[in-house]
mmCIF file of C-alpha atoms in Angstrom:
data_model
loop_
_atom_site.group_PDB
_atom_site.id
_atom_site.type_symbol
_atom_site.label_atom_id
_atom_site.label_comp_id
_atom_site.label_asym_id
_atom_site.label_seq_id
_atom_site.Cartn_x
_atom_site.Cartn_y
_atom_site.Cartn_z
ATOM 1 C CA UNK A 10 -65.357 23.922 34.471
ATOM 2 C CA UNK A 11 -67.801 26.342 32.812
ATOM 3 C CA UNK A 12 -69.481 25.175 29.694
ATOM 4 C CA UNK A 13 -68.026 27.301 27.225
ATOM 5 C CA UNK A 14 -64.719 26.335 28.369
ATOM 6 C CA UNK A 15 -65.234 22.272 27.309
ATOM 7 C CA UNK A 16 -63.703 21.119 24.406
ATOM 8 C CA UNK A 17 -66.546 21.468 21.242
ATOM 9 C CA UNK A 18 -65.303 18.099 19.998
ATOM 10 C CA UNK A 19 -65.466 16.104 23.162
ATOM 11 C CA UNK A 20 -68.324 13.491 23.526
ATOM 12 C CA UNK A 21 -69.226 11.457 26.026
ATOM 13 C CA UNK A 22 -71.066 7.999 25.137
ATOM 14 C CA UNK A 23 -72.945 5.817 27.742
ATOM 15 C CA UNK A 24 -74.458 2.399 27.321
ATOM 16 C CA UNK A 25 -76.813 3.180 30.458
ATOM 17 C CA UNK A 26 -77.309 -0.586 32.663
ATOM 18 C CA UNK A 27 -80.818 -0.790 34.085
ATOM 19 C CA UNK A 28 -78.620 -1.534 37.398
ATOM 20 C CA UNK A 29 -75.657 -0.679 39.292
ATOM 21 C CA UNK A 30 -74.951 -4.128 39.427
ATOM 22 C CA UNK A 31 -74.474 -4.756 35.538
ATOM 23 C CA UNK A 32 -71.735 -3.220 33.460
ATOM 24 C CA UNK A 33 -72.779 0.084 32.173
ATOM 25 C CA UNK A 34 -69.640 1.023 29.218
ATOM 26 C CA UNK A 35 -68.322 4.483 29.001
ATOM 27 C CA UNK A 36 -66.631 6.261 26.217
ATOM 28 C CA UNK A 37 -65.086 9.675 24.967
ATOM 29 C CA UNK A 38 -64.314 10.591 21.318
ATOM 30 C CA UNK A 39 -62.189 13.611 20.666
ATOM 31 C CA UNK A 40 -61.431 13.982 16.716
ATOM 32 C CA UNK A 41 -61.367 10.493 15.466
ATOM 33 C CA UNK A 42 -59.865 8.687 18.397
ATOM 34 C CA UNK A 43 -61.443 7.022 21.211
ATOM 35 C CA UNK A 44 -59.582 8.117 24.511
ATOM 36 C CA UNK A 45 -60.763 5.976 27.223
ATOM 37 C CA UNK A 46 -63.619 3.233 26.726
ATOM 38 C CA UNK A 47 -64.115 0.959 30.125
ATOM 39 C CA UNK A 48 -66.910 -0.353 32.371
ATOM 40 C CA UNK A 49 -68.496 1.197 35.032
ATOM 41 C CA UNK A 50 -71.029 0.230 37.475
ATOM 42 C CA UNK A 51 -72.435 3.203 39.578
ATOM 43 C CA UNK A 52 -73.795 6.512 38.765
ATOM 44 C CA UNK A 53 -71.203 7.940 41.326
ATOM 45 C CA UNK A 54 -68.755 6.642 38.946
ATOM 46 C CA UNK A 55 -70.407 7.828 35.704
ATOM 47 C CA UNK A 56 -70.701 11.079 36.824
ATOM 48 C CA UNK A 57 -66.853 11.018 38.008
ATOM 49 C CA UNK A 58 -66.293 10.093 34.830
ATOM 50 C CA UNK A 59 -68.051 12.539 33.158
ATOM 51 C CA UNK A 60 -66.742 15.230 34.785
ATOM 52 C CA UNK A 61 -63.057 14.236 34.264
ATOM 53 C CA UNK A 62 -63.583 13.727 30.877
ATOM 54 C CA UNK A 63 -65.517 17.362 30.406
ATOM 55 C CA UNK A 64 -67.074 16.866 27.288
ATOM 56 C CA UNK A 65 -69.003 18.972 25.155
ATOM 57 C CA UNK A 66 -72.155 17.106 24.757
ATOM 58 C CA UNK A 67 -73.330 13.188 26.660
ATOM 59 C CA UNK A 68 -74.872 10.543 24.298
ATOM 60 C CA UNK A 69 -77.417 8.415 26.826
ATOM 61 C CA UNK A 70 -78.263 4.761 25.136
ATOM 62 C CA UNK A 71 -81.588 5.134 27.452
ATOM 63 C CA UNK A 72 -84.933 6.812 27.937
ATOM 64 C CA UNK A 73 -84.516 10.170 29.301
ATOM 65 C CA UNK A 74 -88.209 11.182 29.648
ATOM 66 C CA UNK A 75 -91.523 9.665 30.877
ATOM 67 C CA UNK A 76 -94.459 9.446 28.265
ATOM 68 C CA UNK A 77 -96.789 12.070 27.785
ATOM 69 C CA UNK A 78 -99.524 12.266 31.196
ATOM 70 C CA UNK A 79 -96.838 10.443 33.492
ATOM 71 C CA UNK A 80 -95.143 12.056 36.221
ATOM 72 C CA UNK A 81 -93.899 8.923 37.439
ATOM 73 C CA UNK A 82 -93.191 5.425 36.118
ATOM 74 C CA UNK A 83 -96.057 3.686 38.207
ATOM 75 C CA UNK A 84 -98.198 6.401 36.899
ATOM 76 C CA UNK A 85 -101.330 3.754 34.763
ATOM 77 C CA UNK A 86 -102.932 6.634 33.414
ATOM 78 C CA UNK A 87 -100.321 8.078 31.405
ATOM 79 C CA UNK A 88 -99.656 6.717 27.996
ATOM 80 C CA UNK A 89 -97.117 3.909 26.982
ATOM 81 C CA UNK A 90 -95.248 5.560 24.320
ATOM 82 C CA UNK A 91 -93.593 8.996 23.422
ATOM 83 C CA UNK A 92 -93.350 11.275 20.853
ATOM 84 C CA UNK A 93 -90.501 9.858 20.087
ATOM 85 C CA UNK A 94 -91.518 6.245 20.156
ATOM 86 C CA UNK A 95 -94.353 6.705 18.161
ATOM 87 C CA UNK A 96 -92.048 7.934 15.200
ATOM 88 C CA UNK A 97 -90.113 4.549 15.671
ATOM 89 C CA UNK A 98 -93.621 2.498 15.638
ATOM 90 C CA UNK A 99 -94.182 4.636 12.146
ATOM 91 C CA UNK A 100 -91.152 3.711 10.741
ATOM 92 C CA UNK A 101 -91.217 0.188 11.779
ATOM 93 C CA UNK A 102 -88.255 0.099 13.673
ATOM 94 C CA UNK A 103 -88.826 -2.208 17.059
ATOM 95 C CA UNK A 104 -87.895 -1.038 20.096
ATOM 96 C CA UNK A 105 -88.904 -2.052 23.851
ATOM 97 C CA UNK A 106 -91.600 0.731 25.330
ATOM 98 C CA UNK A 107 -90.204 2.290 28.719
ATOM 99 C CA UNK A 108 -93.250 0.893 30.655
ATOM 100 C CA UNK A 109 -92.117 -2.696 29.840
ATOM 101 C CA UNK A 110 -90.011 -4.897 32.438
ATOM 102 C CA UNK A 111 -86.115 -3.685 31.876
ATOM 103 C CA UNK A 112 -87.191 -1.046 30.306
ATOM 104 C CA UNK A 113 -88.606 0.604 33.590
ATOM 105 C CA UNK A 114 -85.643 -0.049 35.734
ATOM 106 C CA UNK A 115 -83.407 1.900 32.771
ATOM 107 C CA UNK A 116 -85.910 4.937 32.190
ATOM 108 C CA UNK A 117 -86.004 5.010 36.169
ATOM 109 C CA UNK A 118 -82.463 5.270 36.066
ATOM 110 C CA UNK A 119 -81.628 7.555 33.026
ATOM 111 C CA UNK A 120 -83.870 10.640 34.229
ATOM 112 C CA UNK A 121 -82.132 10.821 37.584
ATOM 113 C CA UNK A 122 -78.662 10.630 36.079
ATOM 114 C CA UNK A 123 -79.482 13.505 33.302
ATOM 115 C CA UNK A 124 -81.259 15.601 36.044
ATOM 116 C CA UNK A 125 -77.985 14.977 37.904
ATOM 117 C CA UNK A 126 -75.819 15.920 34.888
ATOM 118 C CA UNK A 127 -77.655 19.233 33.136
ATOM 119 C CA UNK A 128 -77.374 21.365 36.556
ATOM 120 C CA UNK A 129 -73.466 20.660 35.848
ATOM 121 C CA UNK A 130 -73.756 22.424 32.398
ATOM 122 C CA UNK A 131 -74.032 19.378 30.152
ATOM 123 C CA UNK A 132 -75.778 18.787 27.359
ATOM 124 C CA UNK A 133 -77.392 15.634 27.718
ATOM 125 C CA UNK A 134 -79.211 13.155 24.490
ATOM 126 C CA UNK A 135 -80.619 9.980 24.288
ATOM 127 C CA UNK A 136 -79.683 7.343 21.546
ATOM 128 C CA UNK A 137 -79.985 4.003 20.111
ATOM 129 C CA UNK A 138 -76.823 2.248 19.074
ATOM 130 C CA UNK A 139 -78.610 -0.515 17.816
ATOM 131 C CA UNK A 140 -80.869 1.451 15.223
ATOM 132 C CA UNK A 141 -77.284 3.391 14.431
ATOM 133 C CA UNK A 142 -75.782 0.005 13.574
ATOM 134 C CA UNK A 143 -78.709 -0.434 11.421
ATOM 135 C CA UNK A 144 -78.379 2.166 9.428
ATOM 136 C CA UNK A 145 -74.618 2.011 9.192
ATOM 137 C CA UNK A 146 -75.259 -2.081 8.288
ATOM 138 C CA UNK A 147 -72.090 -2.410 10.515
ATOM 139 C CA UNK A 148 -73.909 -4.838 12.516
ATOM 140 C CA UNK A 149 -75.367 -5.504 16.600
ATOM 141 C CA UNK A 150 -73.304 -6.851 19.275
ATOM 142 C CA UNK A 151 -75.861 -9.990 19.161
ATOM 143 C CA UNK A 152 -74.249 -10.387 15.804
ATOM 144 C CA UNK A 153 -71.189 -10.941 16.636
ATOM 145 C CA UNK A 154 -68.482 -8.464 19.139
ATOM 146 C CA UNK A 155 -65.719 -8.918 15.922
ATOM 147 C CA UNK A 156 -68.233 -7.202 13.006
ATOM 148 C CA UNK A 157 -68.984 -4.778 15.464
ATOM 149 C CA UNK A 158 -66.091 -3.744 15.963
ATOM 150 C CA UNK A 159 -64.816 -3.816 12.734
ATOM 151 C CA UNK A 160 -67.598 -2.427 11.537
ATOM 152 C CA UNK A 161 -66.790 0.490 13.830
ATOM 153 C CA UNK A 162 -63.365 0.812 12.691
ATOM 154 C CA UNK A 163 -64.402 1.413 9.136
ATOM 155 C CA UNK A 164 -66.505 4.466 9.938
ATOM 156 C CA UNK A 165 -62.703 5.983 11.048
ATOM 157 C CA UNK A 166 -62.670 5.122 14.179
ATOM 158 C CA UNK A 167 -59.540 4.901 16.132
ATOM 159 C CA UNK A 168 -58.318 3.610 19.457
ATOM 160 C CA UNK A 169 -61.001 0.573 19.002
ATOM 161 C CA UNK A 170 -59.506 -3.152 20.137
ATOM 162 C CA UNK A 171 -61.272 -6.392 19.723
ATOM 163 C CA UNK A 172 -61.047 -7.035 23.721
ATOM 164 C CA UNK A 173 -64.220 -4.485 24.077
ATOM 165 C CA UNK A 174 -67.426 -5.730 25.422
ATOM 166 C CA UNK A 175 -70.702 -5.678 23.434
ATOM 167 C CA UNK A 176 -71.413 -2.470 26.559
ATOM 168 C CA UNK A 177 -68.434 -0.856 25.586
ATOM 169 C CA UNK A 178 -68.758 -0.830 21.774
ATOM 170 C CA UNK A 179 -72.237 0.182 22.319
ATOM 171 C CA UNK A 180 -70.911 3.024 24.201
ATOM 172 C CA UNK A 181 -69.112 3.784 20.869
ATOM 173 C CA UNK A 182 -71.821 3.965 18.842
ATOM 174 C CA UNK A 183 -73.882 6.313 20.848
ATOM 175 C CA UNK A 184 -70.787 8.875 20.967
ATOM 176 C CA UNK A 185 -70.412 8.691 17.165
ATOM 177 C CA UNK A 186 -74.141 9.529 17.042
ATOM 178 C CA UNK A 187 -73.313 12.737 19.662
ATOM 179 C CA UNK A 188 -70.730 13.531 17.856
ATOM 180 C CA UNK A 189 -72.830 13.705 14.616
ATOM 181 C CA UNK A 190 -75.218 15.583 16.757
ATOM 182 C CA UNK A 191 -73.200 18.222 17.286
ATOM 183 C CA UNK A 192 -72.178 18.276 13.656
ATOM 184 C CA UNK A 193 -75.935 18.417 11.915
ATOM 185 C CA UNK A 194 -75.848 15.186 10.531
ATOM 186 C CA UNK A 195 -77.725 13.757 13.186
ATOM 187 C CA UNK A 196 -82.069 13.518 12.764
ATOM 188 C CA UNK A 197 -84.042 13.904 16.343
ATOM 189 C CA UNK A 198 -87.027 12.545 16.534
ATOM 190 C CA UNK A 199 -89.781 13.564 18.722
ATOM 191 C CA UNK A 200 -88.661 16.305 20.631
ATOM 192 C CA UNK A 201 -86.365 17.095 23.252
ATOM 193 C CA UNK A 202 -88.755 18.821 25.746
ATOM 194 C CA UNK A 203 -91.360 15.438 26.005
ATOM 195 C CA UNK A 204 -89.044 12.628 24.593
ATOM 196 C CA UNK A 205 -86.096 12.953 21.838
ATOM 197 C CA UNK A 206 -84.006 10.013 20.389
ATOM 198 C CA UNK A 207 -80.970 10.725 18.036
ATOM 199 C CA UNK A 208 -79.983 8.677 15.285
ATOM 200 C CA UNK A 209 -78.164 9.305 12.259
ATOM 201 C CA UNK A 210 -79.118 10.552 9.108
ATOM 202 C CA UNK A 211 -79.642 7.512 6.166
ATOM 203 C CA UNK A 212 -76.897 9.167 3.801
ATOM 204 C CA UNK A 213 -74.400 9.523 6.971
ATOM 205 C CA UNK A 214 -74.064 5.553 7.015
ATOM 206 C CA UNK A 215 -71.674 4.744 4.436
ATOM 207 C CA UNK A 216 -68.506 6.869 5.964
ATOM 208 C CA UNK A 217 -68.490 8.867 9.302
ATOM 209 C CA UNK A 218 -66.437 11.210 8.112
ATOM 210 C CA UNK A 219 -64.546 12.102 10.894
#
């Protein structure tokens, strides 16, 4: 389906598994509602998804872009962090560099699926859930699957159930942070040509306002 076709509401959320072999949760948020959150394992099956779902934008929760002076990951010479890293280190939130253990299995993984998913006509982002939760004080999965969730549901979210995995409602997150994307009330920092991460705006965490 062309790209002015999809649905201008429609997002797309992925909590992006440094392997095929670990759960990987998938989401889509039209209006308020989620309309089918589940596990996936492949990018076969992401991109099946995807492209059943046909949403307007994709919210990644992982790096879609090497560091500045790296064309690939075993590149030493290039440097550790992005643009968009760097504004994290200045703000003091933590986050794992992409050149560090998991990290390099899930940036070595997210560029191929976005290259994969832009010559398709989608708009593709990267996110963090976890700095999202922050903000929203709604809580981390490693705080507890219930507060998450319930968390979640405050911000007027719908079609959420307390069987979800910590993947799945992480999933969640990053397709309330497209969907703020798409509305403005999103901040990206860096940029998106040598490394972008979403996150919501501080005054967007007491309602959504979906």
């Amino acid at each position: 389906m062309d790209s002015h076709k999809r649905d201008n509401r429609k997002v797309v959320g992925v909590d992006l598994a440094g392997s095929p072999k670990r759960n990987t949760g998938i989401c889509a948020l039209k209006k308020d509602s989620i309309t089918f959150c589940t596990i996936v394992h492949t990018d076969q099956e992401i991109i099946d998804y995807i492209e059943k779902e046909d949403p307007n934008l994709i919210a990644i929760d992982a790096p879609l872009n090497l560091s500045p002076g790296r064309k690939l990951m075993k590149d030493k010479n290039g440097e550790h962090f992005r643009p968009c890293d760097r504004e994290l280190l200045r703000r003091g939130i933590p986050f794992f560099p992409i050149t560090l253990g998991p990290m390099r299995l899930l940036t070595e993984r997210g560029i191929p699926l976005k290259k994969a998913l832009t010559p398709r006509g989608y708009s593709v982002i990267e996110v963090y859930p976890g700095v999202a939760q922050d903000i929203w004080h709604i809580g981390r999965k490693q705080d507890g699957l219930s507060k998450l969730c319930k968390g979640l549901q405050k911000l007027g979210v719908k079609g959420l159930n307390r069987k979800m995995s910590g993947d799945e409602l992480d999933a969640v997150t990053a397709v309330l942070v497209g969907q703020l994307f798409l509305r403005g009330k999103a901040e990206v920092l860096g940029n998106f040509k040598r490394g972008a991460i979403v996150i919501p705006y501080t005054k967007e965490m007491a309602q959504f306002s979906l």
